[in-house]
GROMACS .gro file of N, CA and C in nm:
model
  531
    1MET      N    1   1.152   8.384 -10.277
    1MET     CA    2   1.254   8.288 -10.311
    1MET      C    3   1.188   8.153 -10.338
    2LYS      N    4   1.217   8.100 -10.453
    2LYS     CA    5   1.158   7.973 -10.494
    2LYS      C    6   1.248   7.858 -10.449
    3LEU      N    7   1.186   7.756 -10.391
    3LEU     CA    8   1.260   7.639 -10.344
    3LEU      C    9   1.285   7.541 -10.457
    4LYS      N   10   1.399   7.474 -10.450
    4LYS     CA   11   1.428   7.368 -10.546
    4LYS      C   12   1.333   7.251 -10.520
    5ILE      N   13   1.319   7.167 -10.619
    5ILE     CA   14   1.232   7.051 -10.606
    5ILE      C   15   1.280   6.961 -10.493
    6SER      N   16   1.411   6.940 -10.483
    6SER     CA   17   1.465   6.854 -10.377
    6SER      C   18   1.437   6.912 -10.238
    7GLN      N   19   1.440   7.043 -10.226
    7GLN     CA   20   1.410   7.106 -10.097
    7GLN      C   21   1.263   7.089 -10.061
    8ARG      N   22   1.176   7.101 -10.162
    8ARG     CA   23   1.033   7.082 -10.137
    8ARG      C   24   1.003   6.937 -10.099
    9ILE      N   25   1.067   6.843 -10.168
    9ILE     CA   26   1.048   6.702 -10.134
    9ILE      C   27   1.093   6.676  -9.992
   10ASN      N   28   1.207   6.733  -9.953
   10ASN     CA   29   1.257   6.716  -9.817
   10ASN      C   30   1.161   6.774  -9.714
   11ILE      N   31   1.101   6.886  -9.745
   11ILE     CA   32   1.005   6.948  -9.653
   11ILE      C   33   0.882   6.859  -9.637
   12TYR      N   34   0.828   6.810  -9.749
   12TYR     CA   35   0.710   6.723  -9.742
   12TYR      C   36   0.742   6.590  -9.675
   13TYR      N   37   0.860   6.537  -9.703
   13TYR     CA   38   0.901   6.412  -9.642
   13TYR      C   39   0.916   6.428  -9.491
   14ASP      N   40   0.979   6.536  -9.449
   14ASP     CA   41   0.994   6.564  -9.306
   14ASP      C   42   0.856   6.581  -9.242
   15TYR      N   43   0.765   6.645  -9.313
   15TYR     CA   44   0.628   6.662  -9.265
   15TYR      C   45   0.560   6.527  -9.245
   16LEU      N   46   0.580   6.434  -9.341
   16LEU     CA   47   0.524   6.300  -9.329
   16LEU      C   48   0.577   6.229  -9.205
   17LEU      N   49   0.708   6.237  -9.182
   17LEU     CA   50   0.767   6.172  -9.065
   17LEU      C   51   0.711   6.231  -8.936
   18ARG      N   52   0.693   6.362  -8.934
   18ARG     CA   53   0.636   6.427  -8.816
   18ARG      C   54   0.492   6.384  -8.792
   19ILE      N   55   0.414   6.374  -8.899
   19ILE     CA   56   0.274   6.330  -8.885
   19ILE      C   57   0.269   6.190  -8.825
   20LEU      N   58   0.351   6.099  -8.877
   20LEU     CA   59   0.354   5.963  -8.824
   20LEU      C   60   0.397   5.962  -8.678
   21PHE      N   61   0.495   6.045  -8.646
   21PHE     CA   62   0.541   6.056  -8.507
   21PHE      C   63   0.428   6.109  -8.418
   22TYR      N   64   0.355   6.210  -8.463
   22TYR     CA   65   0.246   6.266  -8.384
   22TYR      C   66   0.133   6.165  -8.367
   23ILE      N   67   0.108   6.084  -8.470
   23ILE     CA   68   0.008   5.977  -8.456
   23ILE      C   69   0.052   5.879  -8.347
   24ALA      N   70   0.181   5.845  -8.347
   24ALA     CA   71   0.234   5.756  -8.243
   24ALA      C   72   0.215   5.819  -8.104
   25CYS      N   73   0.238   5.949  -8.095
   25CYS     CA   74   0.218   6.018  -7.966
   25CYS      C   75   0.072   6.015  -7.924
   26LEU      N   76  -0.018   6.036  -8.019
   26LEU     CA   77  -0.161   6.029  -7.988
   26LEU      C   78  -0.201   5.889  -7.941
   27LEU      N   79  -0.140   5.789  -8.000
   27LEU     CA   80  -0.169   5.652  -7.957
   27LEU      C   81  -0.123   5.627  -7.814
   28ILE      N   82  -0.013   5.688  -7.775
   28ILE     CA   83   0.031   5.678  -7.635
   28ILE      C   84  -0.075   5.739  -7.543
   29GLY      N   85  -0.126   5.855  -7.582
   29GLY     CA   86  -0.233   5.918  -7.505
   29GLY      C   87  -0.359   5.833  -7.503
   30PHE      N   88  -0.391   5.769  -7.616
   30PHE     CA   89  -0.507   5.680  -7.622
   30PHE      C   90  -0.491   5.564  -7.525
   31ILE      N   91  -0.373   5.504  -7.522
   31ILE     CA   92  -0.349   5.392  -7.430
   31ILE      C   93  -0.368   5.438  -7.286
   32LEU      N   94  -0.310   5.552  -7.253
   32LEU     CA   95  -0.322   5.605  -7.117
   32LEU      C   96  -0.468   5.625  -7.079
   33CYS      N   97  -0.543   5.694  -7.163
   33CYS     CA   98  -0.683   5.724  -7.131
   33CYS      C   99  -0.768   5.597  -7.127
   34SER      N  100  -0.747   5.506  -7.221
   34SER     CA  101  -0.831   5.386  -7.224
   34SER      C  102  -0.803   5.293  -7.106
   35VAL      N  103  -0.678   5.284  -7.065
   35VAL     CA  104  -0.647   5.198  -6.950
   35VAL      C  105  -0.703   5.259  -6.822
   36VAL      N  106  -0.694   5.390  -6.808
   36VAL     CA  107  -0.752   5.456  -6.690
   36VAL      C  108  -0.904   5.439  -6.691
   37LEU      N  109  -0.965   5.460  -6.807
   37LEU     CA  110  -1.110   5.441  -6.818
   37LEU      C  111  -1.150   5.299  -6.781
   38ASP      N  112  -1.075   5.201  -6.833
   38ASP     CA  113  -1.105   5.062  -6.804
   38ASP      C  114  -1.093   5.033  -6.655
   39ALA      N  115  -0.988   5.087  -6.593
   39ALA     CA  116  -0.970   5.064  -6.448
   39ALA      C  117  -1.086   5.126  -6.370
   40LEU      N  118  -1.125   5.247  -6.405
   40LEU     CA  119  -1.236   5.312  -6.335
   40LEU      C  120  -1.367   5.236  -6.354
   41LEU      N  121  -1.396   5.199  -6.478
   41LEU     CA  122  -1.521   5.127  -6.504
   41LEU      C  123  -1.521   4.988  -6.440
   42ARG      N  124  -1.404   4.924  -6.439
   42ARG     CA  125  -1.396   4.789  -6.383
   42ARG      C  126  -1.414   4.792  -6.231
   43TYR      N  127  -1.347   4.882  -6.163
   43TYR     CA  128  -1.346   4.879  -6.016
   43TYR      C  129  -1.460   4.954  -5.950
   44PHE      N  130  -1.512   5.056  -6.016
   44PHE     CA  131  -1.619   5.131  -5.953
   44PHE      C  132  -1.758   5.091  -6.002
   45PHE      N  133  -1.767   5.045  -6.127
   45PHE     CA  134  -1.899   5.012  -6.183
   45PHE      C  135  -1.911   4.866  -6.227
   46ARG      N  136  -1.807   4.788  -6.207
   46ARG     CA  137  -1.806   4.647  -6.248
   46ARG      C  138  -1.841   4.630  -6.396
   47LEU      N  139  -1.785   4.721  -6.480
   47LEU     CA  140  -1.809   4.717  -6.625
   47LEU      C  141  -1.674   4.711  -6.700
   48PRO      N  142  -1.610   4.595  -6.699
   48PRO     CA  143  -1.481   4.586  -6.771
   48PRO      C  144  -1.502   4.602  -6.922
   49GLN      N  145  -1.406   4.664  -6.985
   49GLN     CA  146  -1.412   4.685  -7.129
   49GLN      C  147  -1.326   4.582  -7.201
   50ILE      N  148  -1.385   4.505  -7.287
   50ILE     CA  149  -1.314   4.396  -7.353
   50ILE      C  150  -1.212   4.446  -7.455
   51TRP      N  151  -1.230   4.564  -7.509
   51TRP     CA  152  -1.149   4.615  -7.618
   51TRP      C  153  -1.019   4.680  -7.573
   52VAL      N  154  -1.007   4.719  -7.446
   52VAL     CA  155  -0.894   4.800  -7.401
   52VAL      C  156  -0.760   4.730  -7.417
   53VAL      N  157  -0.749   4.610  -7.367
   53VAL     CA  158  -0.620   4.540  -7.372
   53VAL      C  159  -0.580   4.513  -7.516
   54GLU      N  160  -0.674   4.466  -7.596
   54GLU     CA  161  -0.641   4.431  -7.734
   54GLU      C  162  -0.601   4.555  -7.815
   55LEU      N  163  -0.676   4.662  -7.805
   55LEU     CA  164  -0.640   4.783  -7.880
   55LEU      C  165  -0.513   4.847  -7.827
   56SER      N  166  -0.486   4.831  -7.698
   56SER     CA  167  -0.360   4.881  -7.643
   56SER      C  168  -0.241   4.804  -7.701
   57GLU      N  169  -0.259   4.673  -7.718
   57GLU     CA  170  -0.152   4.593  -7.779
   57GLU      C  171  -0.127   4.638  -7.923
   58TYR      N  172  -0.232   4.659  -8.000
   58TYR     CA  173  -0.215   4.703  -8.139
   58TYR      C  174  -0.157   4.844  -8.144
   59SER      N  175  -0.195   4.927  -8.049
   59SER     CA  176  -0.142   5.063  -8.045
   59SER      C  177   0.008   5.062  -8.019
   60LEU      N  178   0.052   4.975  -7.929
   60LEU     CA  179   0.196   4.964  -7.902
   60LEU      C  180   0.271   4.923  -8.029
   61TYR      N  181   0.213   4.835  -8.104
   61TYR     CA  182   0.271   4.790  -8.231
   61TYR      C  183   0.283   4.909  -8.327
   62TYR      N  184   0.175   4.985  -8.342
   62TYR     CA  185   0.178   5.102  -8.431
   62TYR      C  186   0.275   5.209  -8.381
   63ILE      N  187   0.280   5.229  -8.251
   63ILE     CA  188   0.372   5.328  -8.195
   63ILE      C  189   0.514   5.296  -8.236
   64CYS      N  190   0.550   5.171  -8.224
   64CYS     CA  191   0.685   5.127  -8.259
   64CYS      C  192   0.715   5.155  -8.406
   65PHE      N  193   0.628   5.112  -8.494
   65PHE     CA  194   0.657   5.124  -8.636
   65PHE      C  195   0.636   5.264  -8.692
   66LEU      N  196   0.541   5.339  -8.641
   66LEU     CA  197   0.520   5.475  -8.691
   66LEU      C  198   0.626   5.572  -8.642
   67GLY      N  199   0.681   5.547  -8.524
   67GLY     CA  200   0.781   5.638  -8.469
   67GLY      C  201   0.924   5.609  -8.510
   68THR      N  202   0.951   5.489  -8.561
   68THR     CA  203   1.088   5.450  -8.592
   68THR      C  204   1.156   5.538  -8.697
   69PRO      N  205   1.092   5.570  -8.811
   69PRO     CA  206   1.162   5.655  -8.909
   69PRO      C  207   1.197   5.793  -8.853
   70TRP      N  208   1.108   5.851  -8.776
   70TRP     CA  209   1.137   5.982  -8.716
   70TRP      C  210   1.254   5.970  -8.619
   71LEU      N  211   1.255   5.864  -8.538
   71LEU     CA  212   1.363   5.843  -8.442
   71LEU      C  213   1.496   5.826  -8.513
   72LEU      N  214   1.497   5.754  -8.624
   72LEU     CA  215   1.619   5.737  -8.701
   72LEU      C  216   1.667   5.870  -8.757
   73ARG      N  217   1.574   5.953  -8.802
   73ARG     CA  218   1.612   6.086  -8.853
   73ARG      C  219   1.672   6.172  -8.742
   74GLN      N  220   1.623   6.157  -8.620
   74GLN     CA  221   1.674   6.237  -8.508
   74GLN      C  222   1.808   6.186  -8.456
   75GLY      N  223   1.853   6.071  -8.505
   75GLY     CA  224   1.977   6.012  -8.456
   75GLY      C  225   1.958   5.944  -8.322
   76GLY      N  226   1.836   5.905  -8.290
   76GLY     CA  227   1.806   5.845  -8.161
   76GLY      C  228   1.817   5.694  -8.160
   77HIS      N  229   1.862   5.635  -8.268
   77HIS     CA  230   1.875   5.489  -8.271
   77HIS      C  231   2.003   5.446  -8.199
   78THR      N  232   2.008   5.320  -8.164
   78THR     CA  233   2.123   5.265  -8.092
   78THR      C  234   2.239   5.248  -8.187
   79ASN      N  235   2.357   5.284  -8.139
   79ASN     CA  236   2.478   5.274  -8.220
   79ASN      C  237   2.588   5.215  -8.133
   80ILE      N  238   2.645   5.104  -8.174
   80ILE     CA  239   2.756   5.043  -8.100
   80ILE      C  240   2.884   5.082  -8.173
   81ASP      N  241   2.960   5.170  -8.112
   81ASP     CA  242   3.077   5.224  -8.181
   81ASP      C  243   3.206   5.211  -8.099
   82ILE      N  244   3.214   5.108  -8.017
   82ILE     CA  245   3.333   5.089  -7.933
   82ILE      C  246   3.457   5.073  -8.020
   83LEU      N  247   3.448   4.987  -8.118
   83LEU     CA  248   3.562   4.962  -8.206
   83LEU      C  249   3.584   5.078  -8.303
   84ALA      N  250   3.477   5.130  -8.358
   84ALA     CA  251   3.488   5.237  -8.459
   84ALA      C  252   3.552   5.363  -8.404
   85ASN      N  253   3.534   5.391  -8.276
   85ASN     CA  254   3.591   5.513  -8.217
   85ASN      C  255   3.744   5.513  -8.216
   86ARG      N  256   3.804   5.399  -8.234
   86ARG     CA  257   3.950   5.390  -8.235
   86ARG      C  258   4.009   5.432  -8.370
   87PHE      N  259   3.925   5.444  -8.472
   87PHE     CA  260   3.972   5.478  -8.606
   87PHE      C  261   3.966   5.629  -8.630
   88SER      N  262   4.027   5.672  -8.738
   88SER     CA  263   4.021   5.814  -8.777
   88SER      C  264   3.878   5.847  -8.821
   89HIS      N  265   3.848   5.976  -8.829
   89HIS     CA  266   3.714   6.019  -8.870
   89HIS      C  267   3.683   5.971  -9.011
   90ARG      N  268   3.782   5.970  -9.097
   90ARG     CA  269   3.761   5.925  -9.234
   90ARG      C  270   3.717   5.778  -9.237
   91VAL      N  271   3.786   5.692  -9.162
   91VAL     CA  272   3.751   5.551  -9.157
   91VAL      C  273   3.615   5.533  -9.089
   92GLN      N  274   3.590   5.608  -8.983
   92GLN     CA  275   3.460   5.601  -8.916
   92GLN      C  276   3.347   5.636  -9.012
   93ASN      N  277   3.366   5.741  -9.091
   93ASN     CA  278   3.262   5.782  -9.187
   93ASN      C  279   3.239   5.674  -9.292
   94ARG      N  280   3.346   5.611  -9.338
   94ARG     CA  281   3.331   5.504  -9.438
   94ARG      C  282   3.259   5.383  -9.377
   95LEU      N  283   3.297   5.346  -9.255
   95LEU     CA  284   3.228   5.236  -9.186
   95LEU      C  285   3.080   5.268  -9.167
   96ASN      N  286   3.053   5.388  -9.120
   96ASN     CA  287   2.914   5.429  -9.098
   96ASN      C  288   2.835   5.434  -9.228
   97ALA      N  289   2.898   5.478  -9.336
   97ALA     CA  290   2.831   5.481  -9.467
   97ALA      C  291   2.797   5.338  -9.510
   98GLY      N  292   2.893   5.247  -9.492
   98GLY     CA  293   2.868   5.107  -9.529
   98GLY      C  294   2.759   5.044  -9.445
   99MET      N  295   2.762   5.069  -9.315
   99MET     CA  296   2.659   5.013  -9.226
   99MET      C  297   2.522   5.074  -9.255
  100SER      N  298   2.519   5.201  -9.288
  100SER     CA  299   2.392   5.265  -9.322
  100SER      C  300   2.337   5.207  -9.452
  101PHE      N  301   2.425   5.182  -9.548
  101PHE     CA  302   2.382   5.120  -9.673
  101PHE      C  303   2.326   4.980  -9.648
  102LEU      N  304   2.394   4.902  -9.565
  102LEU     CA  305   2.344   4.768  -9.530
  102LEU      C  306   2.209   4.777  -9.459
  103GLY      N  307   2.196   4.875  -9.370
  103GLY     CA  308   2.067   4.896  -9.302
  103GLY      C  309   1.957   4.928  -9.401
  104ALA      N  310   1.989   5.010  -9.502
  104ALA     CA  311   1.890   5.045  -9.605
  104ALA      C  312   1.849   4.921  -9.683
  105MET      N  313   1.946   4.839  -9.721
  105MET     CA  314   1.915   4.718  -9.797
  105MET      C  315   1.828   4.622  -9.715
  106LEU      N  316   1.861   4.607  -9.588
  106LEU     CA  317   1.782   4.520  -9.501
  106LEU      C  318   1.638   4.573  -9.487
  107CYS      N  319   1.625   4.702  -9.470
  107CYS     CA  320   1.491   4.761  -9.456
  107CYS      C  321   1.411   4.747  -9.586
  108ILE      N  322   1.477   4.755  -9.700
  108ILE     CA  323   1.407   4.737  -9.828
  108ILE      C  324   1.355   4.595  -9.840
  109VAL      N  325   1.438   4.497  -9.803
  109VAL     CA  326   1.395   4.356  -9.810
  109VAL      C  327   1.278   4.332  -9.715
  110ILE      N  328   1.289   4.382  -9.592
  110ILE     CA  329   1.180   4.364  -9.495
  110ILE      C  330   1.053   4.433  -9.545
  111SER      N  331   1.067   4.552  -9.600
  111SER     CA  332   0.952   4.625  -9.653
  111SER      C  333   0.884   4.547  -9.764
  112TRP      N  334   0.962   4.495  -9.856
  112TRP     CA  335   0.906   4.420  -9.969
  112TRP      C  336   0.834   4.294  -9.921
  113GLN      N  337   0.900   4.217  -9.835
  113GLN     CA  338   0.841   4.091  -9.790
  113GLN      C  339   0.715   4.114  -9.706
  114THR      N  340   0.718   4.211  -9.619
  114THR     CA  341   0.599   4.237  -9.536
  114THR      C  342   0.487   4.302  -9.616
  115ALA      N  343   0.522   4.376  -9.722
  115ALA     CA  344   0.418   4.432  -9.809
  115ALA      C  345   0.342   4.320  -9.879
  116LYS      N  346   0.414   4.216  -9.922
  116LYS     CA  347   0.347   4.101  -9.985
  116LYS      C  348   0.252   4.034  -9.886
  117ILE      N  349   0.297   4.019  -9.762
  117ILE     CA  350   0.211   3.955  -9.660
  117ILE      C  351   0.090   4.043  -9.630
  118ALA      N  352   0.112   4.172  -9.611
  118ALA     CA  353   0.001   4.263  -9.581
  118ALA      C  354  -0.100   4.264  -9.695
  119PHE      N  355  -0.052   4.264  -9.818
  119PHE     CA  356  -0.141   4.263  -9.934
  119PHE      C  357  -0.225   4.135  -9.936
  120LYS      N  358  -0.161   4.023  -9.906
  120LYS     CA  359  -0.232   3.895  -9.899
  120LYS      C  360  -0.340   3.900  -9.791
  121TYR      N  361  -0.306   3.957  -9.676
  121TYR     CA  362  -0.403   3.967  -9.567
  121TYR      C  363  -0.519   4.059  -9.603
  122PHE      N  364  -0.489   4.168  -9.676
  122PHE     CA  365  -0.595   4.258  -9.721
  122PHE      C  366  -0.690   4.184  -9.817
  123LEU      N  367  -0.631   4.115  -9.915
  123LEU     CA  368  -0.712   4.047 -10.017
  123LEU      C  369  -0.800   3.938  -9.958
  124ASN      N  370  -0.746   3.861  -9.866
  124ASN     CA  371  -0.818   3.748  -9.810
  124ASN      C  372  -0.903   3.784  -9.689
  125GLY      N  373  -0.889   3.907  -9.640
  125GLY     CA  374  -0.971   3.951  -9.527
  125GLY      C  375  -0.941   3.881  -9.396
  126TYR      N  376  -0.816   3.841  -9.376
  126TYR     CA  377  -0.778   3.774  -9.252
  126TYR      C  378  -0.798   3.866  -9.132
  127THR      N  379  -0.840   3.806  -9.021
  127THR     CA  380  -0.857   3.881  -8.896
  127THR      C  381  -0.787   3.808  -8.783
  128THR      N  382  -0.771   3.877  -8.672
  128THR     CA  383  -0.712   3.814  -8.554
  128THR      C  384  -0.814   3.717  -8.494
  129VAL      N  385  -0.764   3.621  -8.420
  129VAL     CA  386  -0.852   3.525  -8.352
  129VAL      C  387  -0.870   3.575  -8.209
  130THR      N  388  -0.937   3.687  -8.197
  130THR     CA  389  -0.960   3.752  -8.069
  130THR      C  390  -1.104   3.801  -8.067
  131PRO      N  391  -1.152   3.848  -7.954
  131PRO     CA  392  -1.292   3.895  -7.948
  131PRO      C  393  -1.324   4.008  -8.048
  132LEU      N  394  -1.227   4.097  -8.076
  132LEU     CA  395  -1.254   4.208  -8.167
  132LEU      C  396  -1.241   4.170  -8.315
  133GLU      N  397  -1.175   4.058  -8.344
  133GLU     CA  398  -1.150   4.015  -8.481
  133GLU      C  399  -1.095   4.130  -8.566
  134PHE      N  400  -0.985   4.185  -8.520
  134PHE     CA  401  -0.920   4.298  -8.586
  134PHE      C  402  -0.862   4.252  -8.720
  135PRO      N  403  -0.882   4.329  -8.828
  135PRO     CA  404  -0.826   4.288  -8.958
  135PRO      C  405  -0.673   4.293  -8.958
  136LEU      N  406  -0.610   4.189  -9.011
  136LEU     CA  407  -0.464   4.180  -9.010
  136LEU      C  408  -0.398   4.267  -9.117
  137GLY      N  409  -0.470   4.298  -9.225
  137GLY     CA  410  -0.412   4.380  -9.332
  137GLY      C  411  -0.363   4.515  -9.282
  138PRO      N  412  -0.449   4.595  -9.219
  138PRO     CA  413  -0.404   4.725  -9.168
  138PRO      C  414  -0.298   4.710  -9.058
  139LEU      N  415  -0.306   4.602  -8.984
  139LEU     CA  416  -0.207   4.581  -8.879
  139LEU      C  417  -0.069   4.559  -8.939
  140PHE      N  418  -0.060   4.477  -9.042
  140PHE     CA  419   0.068   4.449  -9.106
  140PHE      C  420   0.115   4.561  -9.197
  141ALA      N  421   0.026   4.648  -9.241
  141ALA     CA  422   0.063   4.756  -9.333
  141ALA      C  423   0.161   4.855  -9.271
  142ALA      N  424   0.165   4.862  -9.141
  142ALA     CA  425   0.258   4.955  -9.075
  142ALA      C  426   0.403   4.914  -9.096
  143ILE      N  427   0.430   4.785  -9.110
  143ILE     CA  428   0.568   4.739  -9.122
  143ILE      C  429   0.630   4.782  -9.255
  144PRO      N  430   0.568   4.754  -9.371
  144PRO     CA  431   0.634   4.797  -9.495
  144PRO      C  432   0.649   4.949  -9.505
  145LEU      N  433   0.550   5.022  -9.456
  145LEU     CA  434   0.561   5.169  -9.459
  145LEU      C  435   0.680   5.214  -9.375
  146SER      N  436   0.689   5.164  -9.254
  146SER     CA  437   0.798   5.201  -9.164
  146SER      C  438   0.934   5.163  -9.221
  147MET      N  439   0.944   5.042  -9.272
  147MET     CA  440   1.073   4.995  -9.323
  147MET      C  441   1.113   5.069  -9.450
  148LEU      N  442   1.016   5.107  -9.533
  148LEU     CA  443   1.047   5.187  -9.651
  148LEU      C  444   1.102   5.323  -9.611
  149LEU      N  445   1.037   5.386  -9.515
  149LEU     CA  446   1.084   5.517  -9.468
  149LEU      C  447   1.219   5.505  -9.398
  150CYS      N  448   1.241   5.397  -9.324
  150CYS     CA  449   1.372   5.376  -9.261
  150CYS      C  450   1.480   5.354  -9.366
  151SER      N  451   1.447   5.284  -9.475
  151SER     CA  452   1.547   5.265  -9.580
  151SER      C  453   1.586   5.399  -9.642
  152ILE      N  454   1.489   5.488  -9.660
  152ILE     CA  455   1.520   5.621  -9.711
  152ILE      C  456   1.612   5.694  -9.614
  153GLU      N  457   1.582   5.685  -9.486
  153GLU     CA  458   1.666   5.750  -9.385
  153GLU      C  459   1.808   5.693  -9.386
  154PHE      N  460   1.820   5.561  -9.397
  154PHE     CA  461   1.953   5.500  -9.401
  154PHE      C  462   2.030   5.542  -9.527
  155ILE      N  463   1.960   5.555  -9.639
  155ILE     CA  464   2.026   5.601  -9.762
  155ILE      C  465   2.076   5.744  -9.744
  156LEU      N  466   1.994   5.828  -9.683
  156LEU     CA  467   2.037   5.966  -9.657
  156LEU      C  468   2.155   5.970  -9.561
  157LEU      N  469   2.153   5.883  -9.461
  157LEU     CA  470   2.268   5.875  -9.369
  157LEU      C  471   2.394   5.829  -9.442
  158ALA      N  472   2.381   5.726  -9.525
  158ALA     CA  473   2.497   5.676  -9.599
  158ALA      C  474   2.554   5.784  -9.689
  159ARG      N  475   2.467   5.857  -9.756
  159ARG     CA  476   2.511   5.967  -9.842
  159ARG      C  477   2.584   6.073  -9.761
  160GLY      N  478   2.528   6.108  -9.646
  160GLY     CA  479   2.591   6.209  -9.561
  160GLY      C  480   2.728   6.166  -9.513
  161TYR      N  481   2.740   6.040  -9.471
  161TYR     CA  482   2.870   5.990  -9.426
  161TYR      C  483   2.970   5.985  -9.541
  162ALA      N  484   2.923   5.944  -9.658
  162ALA     CA  485   3.013   5.935  -9.773
  162ALA      C  486   3.064   6.072  -9.815
  163LEU      N  487   2.981   6.174  -9.804
  163LEU     CA  488   3.021   6.309  -9.842
  163LEU      C  489   3.102   6.380  -9.733
  164ALA      N  490   3.097   6.330  -9.611
  164ALA     CA  491   3.164   6.398  -9.499
  164ALA      C  492   3.315   6.385  -9.506
  165ASN      N  493   3.365   6.282  -9.574
  165ASN     CA  494   3.508   6.260  -9.591
  165ASN      C  495   3.577   6.242  -9.457
  166SER      N  496   3.662   6.337  -9.415
  166SER     CA  497   3.741   6.316  -9.292
  166SER      C  498   3.696   6.405  -9.176
  167LYS      N  499   3.579   6.469  -9.189
  167LYS     CA  500   3.529   6.555  -9.081
  167LYS      C  501   3.454   6.473  -8.977
  168PRO      N  502   3.463   6.512  -8.849
  168PRO     CA  503   3.374   6.448  -8.751
  168PRO      C  504   3.230   6.486  -8.783
  169VAL      N  505   3.138   6.393  -8.761
  169VAL     CA  506   3.000   6.411  -8.808
  169VAL      C  507   2.901   6.392  -8.696
  170GLU      N  508   2.799   6.479  -8.694
  170GLU     CA  509   2.684   6.459  -8.607
  170GLU      C  510   2.573   6.400  -8.693
  171LYS      N  511   2.514   6.288  -8.649
  171LYS     CA  512   2.420   6.214  -8.732
  171LYS      C  513   2.304   6.297  -8.784
  172ARG      N  514   2.244   6.377  -8.698
  172ARG     CA  515   2.127   6.454  -8.739
  172ARG      C  516   2.160   6.550  -8.852
  173SER      N  517   2.278   6.607  -8.852
  173SER     CA  518   2.313   6.703  -8.956
  173SER      C  519   2.333   6.636  -9.091
  174LEU      N  520   2.361   6.506  -9.093
  174LEU     CA  521   2.383   6.436  -9.220
  174LEU      C  522   2.258   6.433  -9.304
  175ILE      N  523   2.145   6.410  -9.241
  175ILE     CA  524   2.021   6.391  -9.313
  175ILE      C  525   1.962   6.524  -9.356
  176LEU      N  526   1.974   6.624  -9.274
  176LEU     CA  527   1.906   6.750  -9.298
  176LEU      C  528   1.979   6.842  -9.394
  177GLU      N  529   2.101   6.808  -9.434
  177GLU     CA  530   2.174   6.894  -9.526
  177GLU      C  531   2.139   6.868  -9.669
   0.00000   0.00000   0.00000
């Protein structure tokens, strides 16, 4: 059975989100191991590692941005729906479609603006003012990538809500259909 192009794109896109999520998970493991290593070396051998705290900070930053699109696809994002729950499913779906569209537009703007900044940092070779002098270009590059993928997720959510009409909807099923 041959898959449609849209199904293949969805498979590869889902694979990309999973890869980014797994990288975020590996970074959590890296933080755990490096902090334990630093504690052991510091207290037993009096050999503190200068890189541990700084790379842990950058890892936390990457974890946040690399995991966000996957989390949005899973429906794990925060949703305040106290007022919306009082409406019919049809009105709720329309509100959710509108809010998802606004979220997509916001993510596109953030992606564009941060991509310009990251590109500037890459071109000029800016680094952090820290002992490691970490390059700012790769650090900032995570934001436009994450926001672009989140905008795609929000567009898929908006489409799902718009097509749901008056049925009650589970967020995860909107994107995967």
